[in-house]
PDB file of C-alpha atoms in Angstrom:
ATOM      1  CA  ALA A   1      13.074 -10.252  -0.186  1.00 56.00           C
ATOM      2  CA  ALA A   2      15.162 -12.545  -2.394  1.00 57.00           C
ATOM      3  CA  ARG A   3      12.552 -12.466  -5.225  1.00 59.00           C
ATOM      4  CA  VAL A   4      11.832 -16.154  -4.634  1.00 64.00           C
ATOM      5  CA  PRO A   5       9.500 -17.735  -2.025  1.00 67.00           C
ATOM      6  CA  GLN A   6      11.319 -17.936   1.303  1.00 67.00           C
ATOM      7  CA  ALA A   7      10.326 -18.271   4.959  1.00 68.00           C
ATOM      8  CA  GLU A   8      10.733 -15.052   6.952  1.00 63.00           C
ATOM      9  CA  ASP A   9      12.972 -16.687   9.566  1.00 66.00           C
ATOM     10  CA  GLN A  10      15.270 -18.021   6.824  1.00 64.00           C
ATOM     11  CA  SER A  11      15.948 -14.656   5.210  1.00 66.00           C
ATOM     12  CA  PRO A  12      19.445 -13.254   5.873  1.00 63.00           C
ATOM     13  CA  LEU A  13      18.067  -9.729   5.309  1.00 73.00           C
ATOM     14  CA  ASP A  14      16.245  -7.368   7.692  1.00 84.00           C
ATOM     15  CA  LEU A  15      12.681  -8.150   6.651  1.00 88.00           C
ATOM     16  CA  ARG A  16       9.385  -7.067   8.241  1.00 88.00           C
ATOM     17  CA  VAL A  17       6.119  -8.781   7.294  1.00 91.00           C
ATOM     18  CA  VAL A  18       2.702  -7.263   8.052  1.00 92.00           C
ATOM     19  CA  PRO A  19       0.062 -10.029   7.665  1.00 93.00           C
ATOM     20  CA  ARG A  20      -3.600  -9.566   6.826  1.00 92.00           C
ATOM     21  CA  GLU A  21      -4.670 -10.005  10.467  1.00 93.00           C
ATOM     22  CA  ARG A  22      -2.685  -6.960  11.587  1.00 92.00           C
ATOM     23  CA  ILE A  23      -3.843  -4.911   8.610  1.00 91.00           C
ATOM     24  CA  ALA A  24      -7.500  -5.591   9.425  1.00 88.00           C
ATOM     25  CA  ALA A  25      -7.023  -4.866  13.141  1.00 88.00           C
ATOM     26  CA  ALA A  26      -5.193  -1.573  12.509  1.00 86.00           C
ATOM     27  CA  GLY A  27      -8.202   0.260  11.053  1.00 78.00           C
ATOM     28  CA  ALA A  28      -5.815   2.484   9.082  1.00 79.00           C
ATOM     29  CA  ASP A  29      -6.925   4.921   6.394  1.00 75.00           C
ATOM     30  CA  GLY A  30      -4.167   3.941   3.975  1.00 80.00           C
ATOM     31  CA  LEU A  31      -0.850   2.235   3.365  1.00 85.00           C
ATOM     32  CA  ALA A  32       1.078   5.122   4.919  1.00 82.00           C
ATOM     33  CA  GLN A  33      -0.706   4.722   8.266  1.00 82.00           C
ATOM     34  CA  LEU A  34      -0.007   0.989   8.224  1.00 86.00           C
ATOM     35  CA  LEU A  35       3.703   1.528   7.627  1.00 87.00           C
ATOM     36  CA  GLN A  36       3.888   4.229  10.293  1.00 84.00           C
ATOM     37  CA  ARG A  37       3.200   1.596  12.956  1.00 84.00           C
ATOM     38  CA  GLU A  38       6.331  -0.389  12.073  1.00 84.00           C
ATOM     39  CA  ALA A  39       9.586   0.164  13.962  1.00 81.00           C
ATOM     40  CA  GLY A  40      12.458   1.584  11.933  1.00 81.00           C
ATOM     41  CA  LEU A  41      10.252   3.270   9.317  1.00 85.00           C
ATOM     42  CA  GLU A  42      10.035   7.077   9.226  1.00 86.00           C
ATOM     43  CA  LEU A  43       7.223   8.776   7.312  1.00 83.00           C
ATOM     44  CA  ALA A  44       6.596  12.459   6.579  1.00 80.00           C
ATOM     45  CA  ALA A  45       3.182  13.567   5.300  1.00 75.00           C
ATOM     46  CA  ASN A  46       2.817  16.815   3.363  1.00 73.00           C
ATOM     47  CA  GLY A  47      -0.703  17.597   4.563  1.00 69.00           C
ATOM     48  CA  GLY A  48      -3.913  15.746   5.304  1.00 69.00           C
ATOM     49  CA  PRO A  49      -5.283  12.455   3.937  1.00 69.00           C
ATOM     50  CA  GLY A  50      -4.292  11.736   0.344  1.00 69.00           C
ATOM     51  CA  GLN A  51      -1.361  14.156   0.279  1.00 72.00           C
ATOM     52  CA  PRO A  52       2.127  12.965  -0.768  1.00 75.00           C
ATOM     53  CA  VAL A  53       3.972  10.912   1.842  1.00 80.00           C
ATOM     54  CA  GLY A  54       7.716  10.366   2.044  1.00 82.00           C
ATOM     55  CA  LEU A  55       9.102   7.103   3.462  1.00 85.00           C
ATOM     56  CA  PHE A  56      12.655   7.092   4.818  1.00 87.00           C
ATOM     57  CA  LEU A  57      14.532   3.851   5.509  1.00 88.00           C
ATOM     58  CA  ARG A  58      17.978   3.547   7.079  1.00 84.00           C
ATOM     59  CA  GLY A  59      18.661   7.288   6.729  1.00 82.00           C
ATOM     60  CA  SER A  60      18.060   7.334   2.970  1.00 85.00           C
ATOM     61  CA  ASN A  61      15.991   9.800   0.946  1.00 85.00           C
ATOM     62  CA  ALA A  62      12.340   9.225   0.068  1.00 82.00           C
ATOM     63  CA  ASN A  63      13.269   8.549  -3.573  1.00 84.00           C
ATOM     64  CA  HIS A  64      15.650   5.773  -2.472  1.00 88.00           C
ATOM     65  CA  VAL A  65      12.816   3.409  -1.510  1.00 88.00           C
ATOM     66  CA  VAL A  66      11.181   1.148  -4.110  1.00 89.00           C
ATOM     67  CA  LEU A  67       7.430   0.459  -3.895  1.00 88.00           C
ATOM     68  CA  LEU A  68       6.123  -2.685  -5.603  1.00 91.00           C
ATOM     69  CA  ILE A  69       2.498  -3.787  -5.888  1.00 87.00           C
ATOM     70  CA  ASP A  70       2.356  -7.469  -6.808  1.00 86.00           C
ATOM     71  CA  GLY A  71       5.886  -7.128  -8.157  1.00 86.00           C
ATOM     72  CA  VAL A  72       5.179  -4.038 -10.299  1.00 84.00           C
ATOM     73  CA  ARG A  73       6.859  -0.707  -9.554  1.00 85.00           C
ATOM     74  CA  VAL A  74       4.514   2.138  -8.596  1.00 80.00           C
ATOM     75  CA  ASN A  75       5.735   5.735  -8.688  1.00 71.00           C
ATOM     76  CA  SER A  76       4.026   9.120  -8.625  1.00 64.00           C
ATOM     77  CA  ALA A  77       4.088  10.925 -11.978  1.00 60.00           C
ATOM     78  CA  THR A  78       4.204  14.326 -10.250  1.00 62.00           C
ATOM     79  CA  THR A  79       6.293  14.040  -7.071  1.00 61.00           C
ATOM     80  CA  GLY A  80       8.959  11.615  -8.322  1.00 61.00           C
ATOM     81  CA  THR A  81       8.515   9.453  -5.233  1.00 64.00           C
ATOM     82  CA  ASN A  82       6.318   6.484  -4.372  1.00 68.00           C
ATOM     83  CA  ALA A  83       2.527   6.787  -4.230  1.00 67.00           C
ATOM     84  CA  PHE A  84       1.929   5.381  -0.726  1.00 70.00           C
ATOM     85  CA  GLU A  85      -1.042   7.616  -0.009  1.00 65.00           C
ATOM     86  CA  HIS A  86      -3.782   6.153  -2.238  1.00 70.00           C
ATOM     87  CA  LEU A  87      -3.675   2.359  -1.798  1.00 78.00           C
ATOM     88  CA  ALA A  88      -6.682   1.171   0.233  1.00 79.00           C
ATOM     89  CA  PRO A  89      -5.973  -1.274   3.108  1.00 83.00           C
ATOM     90  CA  ASP A  90      -9.057  -3.281   2.066  1.00 82.00           C
ATOM     91  CA  GLN A  91      -7.138  -4.420  -1.017  1.00 82.00           C
ATOM     92  CA  ILE A  92      -3.951  -5.505   0.803  1.00 89.00           C
ATOM     93  CA  GLU A  93      -3.242  -9.128   1.778  1.00 90.00           C
ATOM     94  CA  ARG A  94       0.202  -8.522   3.282  1.00 93.00           C
ATOM     95  CA  ILE A  95       3.113  -6.098   3.250  1.00 93.00           C
ATOM     96  CA  GLU A  96       6.802  -6.981   3.148  1.00 93.00           C
ATOM     97  CA  VAL A  97       9.363  -4.319   4.054  1.00 92.00           C
ATOM     98  CA  LEU A  98      13.025  -4.943   3.266  1.00 92.00           C
ATOM     99  CA  LEU A  99      15.270  -2.556   5.202  1.00 91.00           C
ATOM    100  CA  GLY A 100      18.697  -1.818   3.809  1.00 89.00           C
ATOM    101  CA  PRO A 101      20.382  -1.714   0.389  1.00 89.00           C
ATOM    102  CA  ALA A 102      18.850  -4.018  -2.220  1.00 89.00           C
ATOM    103  CA  SER A 103      20.033  -2.457  -5.480  1.00 88.00           C
ATOM    104  CA  GLY A 104      21.445  -5.757  -6.729  1.00 88.00           C
ATOM    105  CA  LEU A 105      17.932  -7.223  -6.924  1.00 88.00           C
ATOM    106  CA  TYR A 106      15.626  -4.225  -7.293  1.00 89.00           C
ATOM    107  CA  GLY A 107      17.567  -1.521  -9.131  1.00 88.00           C
ATOM    108  CA  ALA A 108      19.793   1.446  -8.379  1.00 86.00           C
ATOM    109  CA  ASP A 109      17.160   3.401  -6.415  1.00 86.00           C
ATOM    110  CA  ALA A 110      16.650   0.641  -3.803  1.00 89.00           C
ATOM    111  CA  ILE A 111      19.313   2.179  -1.560  1.00 91.00           C
ATOM    112  CA  GLY A 112      17.174   2.469   1.551  1.00 90.00           C
ATOM    113  CA  GLY A 113      15.005  -0.569   1.016  1.00 90.00           C
ATOM    114  CA  VAL A 114      11.940  -2.026  -0.673  1.00 92.00           C
ATOM    115  CA  VAL A 115       8.245  -2.063   0.226  1.00 91.00           C
ATOM    116  CA  GLN A 116       6.278  -4.808  -1.501  1.00 93.00           C
ATOM    117  CA  VAL A 117       2.473  -4.933  -1.282  1.00 91.00           C
ATOM    118  CA  PHE A 118       0.539  -8.081  -2.160  1.00 90.00           C
ATOM    119  CA  THR A 119      -3.117  -7.568  -3.025  1.00 86.00           C
ATOM    120  CA  ARG A 120      -5.890  -9.814  -1.775  1.00 83.00           C
ATOM    121  CA  GLN A 121      -7.029 -12.778  -3.851  1.00 79.00           C
ATOM    122  CA  ALA A 122     -10.757 -13.229  -3.341  1.00 74.00           C
ATOM    123  CA  ASP A 123     -12.463 -16.633  -3.339  1.00 80.00           C
ATOM    124  CA  GLY A 124     -16.119 -16.002  -4.085  1.00 90.00           C
ATOM    125  CA  LEU A 125     -17.819 -12.748  -3.114  1.00 93.00           C
ATOM    126  CA  ALA A 126     -16.816 -10.618  -0.109  1.00 89.00           C
ATOM    127  CA  VAL A 127     -18.093  -7.219   1.064  1.00 91.00           C
ATOM    128  CA  ASP A 128     -16.580  -4.950   3.754  1.00 88.00           C
ATOM    129  CA  LEU A 129     -18.229  -1.855   5.265  1.00 89.00           C
ATOM    130  CA  GLY A 130     -16.922   0.553   7.894  1.00 86.00           C
ATOM    131  CA  VAL A 131     -17.504   3.934   9.533  1.00 87.00           C
ATOM    132  CA  GLY A 132     -15.377   6.074  11.829  1.00 82.00           C
ATOM    133  CA  SER A 133     -14.752   9.499  13.283  1.00 81.00           C
ATOM    134  CA  GLU A 134     -14.747  12.699  11.198  1.00 78.00           C
ATOM    135  CA  ALA A 135     -17.523  11.263   9.021  1.00 84.00           C
ATOM    136  CA  THR A 136     -15.246   8.533   7.702  1.00 85.00           C
ATOM    137  CA  ARG A 137     -16.970   5.952   5.493  1.00 89.00           C
ATOM    138  CA  ARG A 138     -15.484   2.936   3.758  1.00 88.00           C
ATOM    139  CA  ALA A 139     -16.873   0.232   1.481  1.00 92.00           C
ATOM    140  CA  ALA A 140     -15.156  -2.548  -0.462  1.00 90.00           C
ATOM    141  CA  VAL A 141     -16.258  -5.480  -2.586  1.00 92.00           C
ATOM    142  CA  ARG A 142     -14.145  -8.335  -3.986  1.00 91.00           C
ATOM    143  CA  TRP A 143     -14.894 -11.317  -6.174  1.00 94.00           C
ATOM    144  CA  GLY A 144     -12.640 -14.164  -7.207  1.00 93.00           C
ATOM    145  CA  HIS A 145     -12.842 -17.474  -9.040  1.00 93.00           C
ATOM    146  CA  ALA A 146     -10.365 -20.248  -9.832  1.00 91.00           C
ATOM    147  CA  ASP A 147     -10.634 -22.787 -12.637  1.00 91.00           C
ATOM    148  CA  GLY A 148      -7.740 -25.212 -12.512  1.00 90.00           C
ATOM    149  CA  ALA A 149      -4.512 -23.293 -13.020  1.00 92.00           C
ATOM    150  CA  THR A 150      -6.303 -20.050 -13.922  1.00 94.00           C
ATOM    151  CA  ARG A 151      -7.506 -17.466 -11.399  1.00 93.00           C
ATOM    152  CA  VAL A 152      -9.366 -14.174 -11.751  1.00 94.00           C
ATOM    153  CA  SER A 153      -9.989 -11.531  -9.086  1.00 92.00           C
ATOM    154  CA  LEU A 154     -11.925  -8.265  -9.263  1.00 92.00           C
ATOM    155  CA  GLY A 155     -12.357  -5.635  -6.587  1.00 90.00           C
ATOM    156  CA  ALA A 156     -13.406  -2.056  -5.892  1.00 91.00           C
ATOM    157  CA  SER A 157     -13.286   0.163  -2.821  1.00 89.00           C
ATOM    158  CA  TRP A 158     -14.497   3.607  -1.792  1.00 90.00           C
ATOM    159  CA  HIS A 159     -13.168   5.700   1.080  1.00 86.00           C
ATOM    160  CA  ALA A 160     -14.311   9.163   2.180  1.00 88.00           C
ATOM    161  CA  THR A 161     -13.565  11.340   5.189  1.00 84.00           C
ATOM    162  CA  ASP A 162     -14.370  14.924   6.179  1.00 83.00           C
ATOM    163  CA  ALA A 163     -11.159  15.447   8.117  1.00 74.00           C
ATOM    164  CA  GLY A 164     -10.414  18.765   9.766  1.00 69.00           C
ATOM    165  CA  SER A 165      -7.537  21.060   8.904  1.00 71.00           C
ATOM    166  CA  ALA A 166      -4.135  19.376   8.738  1.00 65.00           C
ATOM    167  CA  THR A 167      -2.305  22.644   9.466  1.00 67.00           C
ATOM    168  CA  ASN A 168      -0.972  23.599  12.898  1.00 65.00           C
ATOM    169  CA  PRO A 169      -3.443  25.880  14.751  1.00 70.00           C
ATOM    170  CA  ASP A 170      -0.587  27.210  16.904  1.00 73.00           C
ATOM    171  CA  ASN A 171       1.128  28.723  13.857  1.00 70.00           C
ATOM    172  CA  ALA A 172      -0.713  31.950  13.029  1.00 65.00           C
ATOM    173  CA  PHE A 173       1.139  32.383   9.727  1.00 68.00           C
ATOM    174  CA  SER A 174       0.375  29.002   8.143  1.00 67.00           C
ATOM    175  CA  TYR A 175      -2.833  27.869   9.864  1.00 68.00           C
ATOM    176  CA  ASN A 176      -5.851  27.397   7.586  1.00 69.00           C
ATOM    177  CA  ALA A 177      -9.150  26.598   9.283  1.00 68.00           C
ATOM    178  CA  ASP A 178     -10.615  24.974   6.163  1.00 70.00           C
ATOM    179  CA  GLY A 179     -11.010  21.204   6.406  1.00 70.00           C
ATOM    180  CA  ASP A 180      -9.090  18.643   4.362  1.00 72.00           C
ATOM    181  CA  PRO A 181     -11.732  16.189   3.113  1.00 81.00           C
ATOM    182  CA  TYR A 182     -10.581  13.170   1.129  1.00 83.00           C
ATOM    183  CA  ARG A 183     -12.250  10.849  -1.378  1.00 87.00           C
ATOM    184  CA  ASN A 184     -10.702   7.743  -2.920  1.00 86.00           C
ATOM    185  CA  THR A 185     -12.377   5.375  -5.360  1.00 90.00           C
ATOM    186  CA  SER A 186     -10.152   2.523  -6.517  1.00 87.00           C
ATOM    187  CA  GLY A 187     -10.390  -0.825  -8.237  1.00 88.00           C
ATOM    188  CA  PHE A 188      -8.281  -3.714  -9.455  1.00 87.00           C
ATOM    189  CA  ALA A 189      -8.452  -6.702 -11.775  1.00 91.00           C
ATOM    190  CA  VAL A 190      -6.072  -9.678 -11.764  1.00 90.00           C
ATOM    191  CA  LEU A 191      -5.793 -12.598 -14.173  1.00 93.00           C
ATOM    192  CA  GLU A 192      -3.248 -15.338 -13.372  1.00 93.00           C
ATOM    193  CA  HIS A 193      -2.312 -18.644 -14.939  1.00 95.00           C
ATOM    194  CA  ASP A 194       0.190 -21.163 -13.524  1.00 93.00           C
ATOM    195  CA  ARG A 195       2.379 -22.469 -16.348  1.00 92.00           C
ATOM    196  CA  ALA A 196       4.590 -24.622 -14.095  1.00 90.00           C
ATOM    197  CA  PRO A 197       5.542 -24.819 -10.411  1.00 86.00           C
ATOM    198  CA  GLY A 198       6.998 -21.437  -9.489  1.00 81.00           C
ATOM    199  CA  HIS A 199       6.118 -19.888 -12.878  1.00 88.00           C
ATOM    200  CA  THR A 200       2.952 -17.798 -13.195  1.00 89.00           C
ATOM    201  CA  LEU A 201       1.777 -15.510 -15.977  1.00 92.00           C
ATOM    202  CA  ALA A 202      -0.221 -12.569 -14.645  1.00 90.00           C
ATOM    203  CA  ALA A 203      -1.983  -9.461 -15.923  1.00 91.00           C
ATOM    204  CA  ARG A 204      -2.957  -6.787 -13.393  1.00 87.00           C
ATOM    205  CA  LEU A 205      -4.832  -3.497 -13.628  1.00 87.00           C
ATOM    206  CA  THR A 206      -5.069  -1.032 -10.730  1.00 83.00           C
ATOM    207  CA  LEU A 207      -6.937   2.285 -10.898  1.00 84.00           C
ATOM    208  CA  ALA A 208      -7.457   5.063  -8.348  1.00 80.00           C
ATOM    209  CA  ASP A 209      -9.482   8.281  -8.546  1.00 83.00           C
ATOM    210  CA  THR A 210      -8.866  10.751  -5.722  1.00 77.00           C
TER     211      THR A 210
END
Protein backbone atom coordinates (compact mmCIF):
# COMPACT_ATOMS: atom_id res chain seq x y z
CA ALA A 1 0.00 0.00 0.00
CA ALA A 2 2.95 2.33 0.60
CA ARG A 3 4.65 1.30 -2.69
CA VAL A 4 7.45 -0.33 -0.70
CA PRO A 5 7.53 -3.84 0.87
CA GLN A 6 5.72 -3.74 4.21
CA ALA A 7 4.07 -6.27 6.51
CA GLU A 8 0.27 -6.14 6.46
CA ASP A 9 0.00 -5.65 10.23
CA GLN A 10 2.43 -2.70 10.06
CA SER A 11 0.46 -0.73 7.49
CA PRO A 12 -1.36 2.33 8.89
CA LEU A 13 -3.87 2.08 6.01
CA ASP A 14 -6.99 -0.08 5.62
CA LEU A 15 -5.47 -2.91 3.59
CA ARG A 16 -6.97 -6.28 2.60
CA VAL A 17 -4.75 -9.07 1.27
CA VAL A 18 -6.15 -12.09 -0.60
CA PRO A 19 -3.42 -14.79 -0.69
CA ARG A 20 -3.04 -17.54 -3.27
CA GLU A 21 -4.58 -20.16 -0.96
CA ARG A 22 -7.90 -18.30 -0.79
CA ILE A 23 -7.87 -17.60 -4.52
CA ALA A 24 -7.45 -21.30 -5.32
CA ALA A 25 -10.13 -22.36 -2.83
CA ALA A 26 -12.67 -19.82 -4.11
CA GLY A 27 -13.15 -21.45 -7.53
CA ALA A 28 -14.11 -18.04 -8.95
CA ASP A 29 -14.57 -17.35 -12.65
CA GLY A 30 -12.66 -14.07 -12.56
CA LEU A 31 -11.18 -11.24 -10.54
CA ALA A 32 -14.59 -9.65 -10.01
CA GLN A 33 -15.95 -12.76 -8.27
CA LEU A 34 -12.88 -12.88 -6.03
CA LEU A 35 -13.31 -9.26 -4.98
CA GLN A 36 -17.03 -9.72 -4.39
CA ARG A 37 -16.25 -12.02 -1.45
CA GLU A 38 -14.37 -9.29 0.43
CA ALA A 39 -16.14 -7.15 3.03
CA GLY A 40 -16.45 -3.46 2.21
CA LEU A 41 -16.23 -3.91 -1.57
CA GLU A 42 -19.33 -3.29 -3.71
CA LEU A 43 -19.46 -4.58 -7.28
CA ALA A 44 -22.06 -4.06 -10.01
CA ALA A 45 -22.00 -6.27 -13.11
CA ASN A 46 -23.61 -5.09 -16.35
CA GLY A 47 -24.63 -8.55 -17.56
CA GLY A 48 -23.23 -12.06 -17.60
CA PRO A 49 -19.62 -13.32 -17.52
CA GLY A 50 -17.14 -11.03 -19.24
CA GLN A 51 -19.36 -7.94 -19.15
CA PRO A 52 -18.08 -4.67 -17.62
CA VAL A 53 -17.96 -4.60 -13.83
CA GLY A 54 -17.93 -1.52 -11.62
CA LEU A 55 -16.11 -1.58 -8.27
CA PHE A 56 -17.14 0.94 -5.61
CA LEU A 57 -14.98 1.63 -2.55
CA ARG A 58 -15.87 3.90 0.36
CA GLY A 59 -18.85 5.40 -1.50
CA SER A 60 -16.77 6.53 -4.49
CA ASN A 61 -17.54 6.10 -8.19
CA ALA A 62 -16.28 3.17 -10.25
CA ASN A 63 -13.79 5.44 -12.05
CA HIS A 64 -12.29 6.48 -8.70
CA VAL A 65 -10.61 3.10 -8.14
CA VAL A 66 -7.17 2.35 -9.59
CA LEU A 67 -6.40 -1.17 -10.86
CA LEU A 68 -2.74 -2.20 -11.07
CA ILE A 69 -1.37 -5.48 -12.42
CA ASP A 70 2.21 -5.94 -11.24
CA GLY A 71 2.38 -2.19 -10.70
CA VAL A 72 1.04 -1.25 -14.16
CA ARG A 73 -2.28 0.57 -14.56
CA VAL A 74 -4.98 -1.33 -16.46
CA ASN A 75 -8.02 0.50 -17.81
CA SER A 76 -10.73 -0.34 -20.33
CA ALA A 77 -10.39 1.54 -23.62
CA THR A 78 -14.18 1.57 -24.10
CA THR A 79 -15.86 1.96 -20.69
CA GLY A 80 -13.38 4.35 -19.06
CA THR A 81 -13.24 2.18 -15.95
CA ASN A 82 -11.06 -0.72 -14.85
CA ALA A 83 -11.07 -4.05 -16.70
CA PHE A 84 -11.78 -6.39 -13.76
CA GLU A 85 -13.79 -8.85 -15.82
CA HIS A 86 -11.12 -10.57 -17.94
CA LEU A 87 -8.21 -11.44 -15.62
CA ALA A 88 -8.09 -15.20 -14.98
CA PRO A 89 -7.70 -16.33 -11.33
CA ASP A 90 -5.20 -18.98 -12.50
CA GLN A 91 -2.72 -16.18 -13.19
CA ILE A 92 -3.08 -14.40 -9.83
CA GLU A 93 -0.66 -14.93 -6.92
CA ARG A 94 -2.28 -12.45 -4.53
CA ILE A 95 -4.52 -9.40 -4.43
CA GLU A 96 -4.03 -6.30 -2.29
CA VAL A 97 -6.95 -3.91 -1.81
CA LEU A 98 -6.31 -0.48 -0.31
CA LEU A 99 -9.54 1.12 0.90
CA GLY A 100 -9.67 4.88 1.15
CA PRO A 101 -8.02 7.87 -0.54
CA ALA A 102 -4.55 7.21 -1.94
CA SER A 103 -4.15 9.98 -4.50
CA GLY A 104 -0.84 11.10 -3.02
CA LEU A 105 0.78 7.81 -4.06
CA TYR A 106 -1.32 6.56 -6.97
CA GLY A 107 -2.72 9.61 -8.76
CA ALA A 108 -5.79 11.83 -8.70
CA ASP A 109 -8.27 9.05 -9.57
CA ALA A 110 -7.37 6.91 -6.52
CA ILE A 111 -10.10 8.57 -4.45
CA GLY A 112 -11.87 5.40 -3.40
CA GLY A 113 -8.87 3.12 -3.24
CA VAL A 114 -6.48 0.88 -5.14
CA VAL A 115 -6.64 -2.76 -6.23
CA GLN A 116 -3.24 -4.29 -6.98
CA VAL A 117 -2.94 -7.74 -8.56
CA PHE A 118 0.32 -9.69 -8.47
CA THR A 119 0.67 -12.41 -11.09
CA ARG A 120 2.08 -15.84 -10.35
CA GLN A 121 5.78 -16.53 -10.84
CA ALA A 122 6.18 -20.11 -12.01
CA ASP A 123 9.16 -22.29 -11.05
CA GLY A 124 9.34 -25.04 -13.64
CA LEU A 125 6.25 -26.30 -15.44
CA ALA A 126 2.74 -26.31 -13.93
CA VAL A 127 -0.62 -27.25 -15.46
CA ASP A 128 -4.11 -26.65 -14.00
CA LEU A 129 -7.38 -28.13 -15.31
CA GLY A 130 -10.93 -27.65 -14.06
CA VAL A 131 -14.60 -28.20 -14.92
CA GLY A 132 -17.81 -26.90 -13.38
CA SER A 133 -21.51 -26.30 -13.82
CA GLU A 134 -23.03 -24.74 -16.96
CA ALA A 135 -20.41 -26.51 -19.09
CA THR A 136 -17.60 -24.49 -17.53
CA ARG A 137 -14.10 -25.55 -18.59
CA ARG A 138 -10.76 -24.10 -17.56
CA ALA A 139 -7.15 -24.87 -18.44
CA ALA A 140 -3.91 -23.07 -17.57
CA VAL A 141 -0.22 -23.70 -18.09
CA ARG A 142 2.75 -21.81 -16.61
CA TRP A 143 6.49 -22.11 -16.98
CA GLY A 144 9.24 -20.26 -15.17
CA HIS A 145 13.02 -20.30 -14.86
CA ALA A 146 15.55 -18.34 -12.81
CA ASP A 147 19.23 -17.86 -13.62
CA GLY A 148 20.94 -15.87 -10.90
CA ALA A 149 19.35 -12.43 -10.73
CA THR A 150 17.30 -12.95 -13.90
CA ARG A 151 13.86 -14.59 -14.01
CA VAL A 152 11.47 -15.40 -16.85
CA SER A 153 7.86 -16.58 -16.61
CA LEU A 154 5.41 -17.54 -19.35
CA GLY A 155 1.79 -18.56 -19.01
CA ALA A 156 -1.49 -19.07 -20.86
CA SER A 157 -5.03 -19.86 -19.77
CA TRP A 158 -8.36 -20.67 -21.39
CA HIS A 159 -11.78 -20.34 -19.80
CA ALA A 160 -15.17 -21.13 -21.35
CA THR A 161 -18.70 -21.35 -19.98
CA ASP A 162 -22.16 -21.77 -21.51
CA ALA A 163 -23.92 -19.70 -18.88
CA GLY A 164 -27.65 -19.10 -19.07
CA SER A 165 -29.32 -15.74 -19.51
CA ALA A 166 -28.11 -13.02 -17.14
CA THR A 167 -31.38 -11.08 -17.45
CA ASN A 168 -34.17 -11.22 -14.86
CA PRO A 169 -36.88 -13.73 -15.89
CA ASP A 170 -39.41 -11.91 -13.70
CA ASN A 171 -39.13 -8.77 -15.84
CA ALA A 172 -41.21 -9.37 -18.97
CA PHE A 173 -39.91 -6.21 -20.67
CA SER A 174 -36.16 -6.87 -20.41
CA TYR A 175 -35.90 -10.66 -20.12
CA ASN A 176 -34.01 -12.41 -22.93
CA ALA A 177 -34.00 -16.20 -22.87
CA ASP A 178 -30.82 -16.45 -24.94
CA GLY A 179 -27.78 -17.66 -23.01
CA ASP A 180 -24.69 -15.60 -22.23
CA PRO A 181 -21.74 -17.86 -23.10
CA TYR A 182 -18.24 -16.59 -22.40
CA ARG A 183 -14.79 -17.43 -23.78
CA ASN A 184 -11.49 -16.02 -22.54
CA THR A 185 -8.04 -16.90 -23.84
CA SER A 186 -5.22 -15.02 -22.13
CA GLY A 187 -1.47 -15.15 -21.74
CA PHE A 188 1.42 -13.35 -20.11
CA ALA A 189 5.20 -13.09 -20.30
CA VAL A 190 7.47 -11.60 -17.62
CA LEU A 191 11.20 -10.89 -17.69
CA GLU A 192 12.82 -9.56 -14.50
CA HIS A 193 16.36 -8.72 -13.46
CA ASP A 194 17.47 -7.66 -9.96
CA ARG A 195 19.92 -4.77 -10.26
CA ALA A 196 20.29 -4.25 -6.49
CA PRO A 197 18.35 -5.06 -3.31
CA GLY A 198 14.91 -3.51 -3.72
CA HIS A 199 15.56 -2.49 -7.35
CA THR A 200 14.26 -4.70 -10.16
CA LEU A 201 13.98 -4.06 -13.88
CA ALA A 202 10.97 -5.80 -15.40
CA ALA A 203 9.23 -6.16 -18.76
CA ARG A 204 5.70 -7.58 -18.80
CA LEU A 205 3.25 -8.46 -21.56
CA THR A 206 -0.37 -9.44 -20.88
CA LEU A 207 -2.88 -10.33 -23.61
CA ALA A 208 -6.55 -11.34 -23.48
CA ASP A 209 -8.95 -12.38 -26.24
CA THR A 210 -12.61 -12.58 -25.22
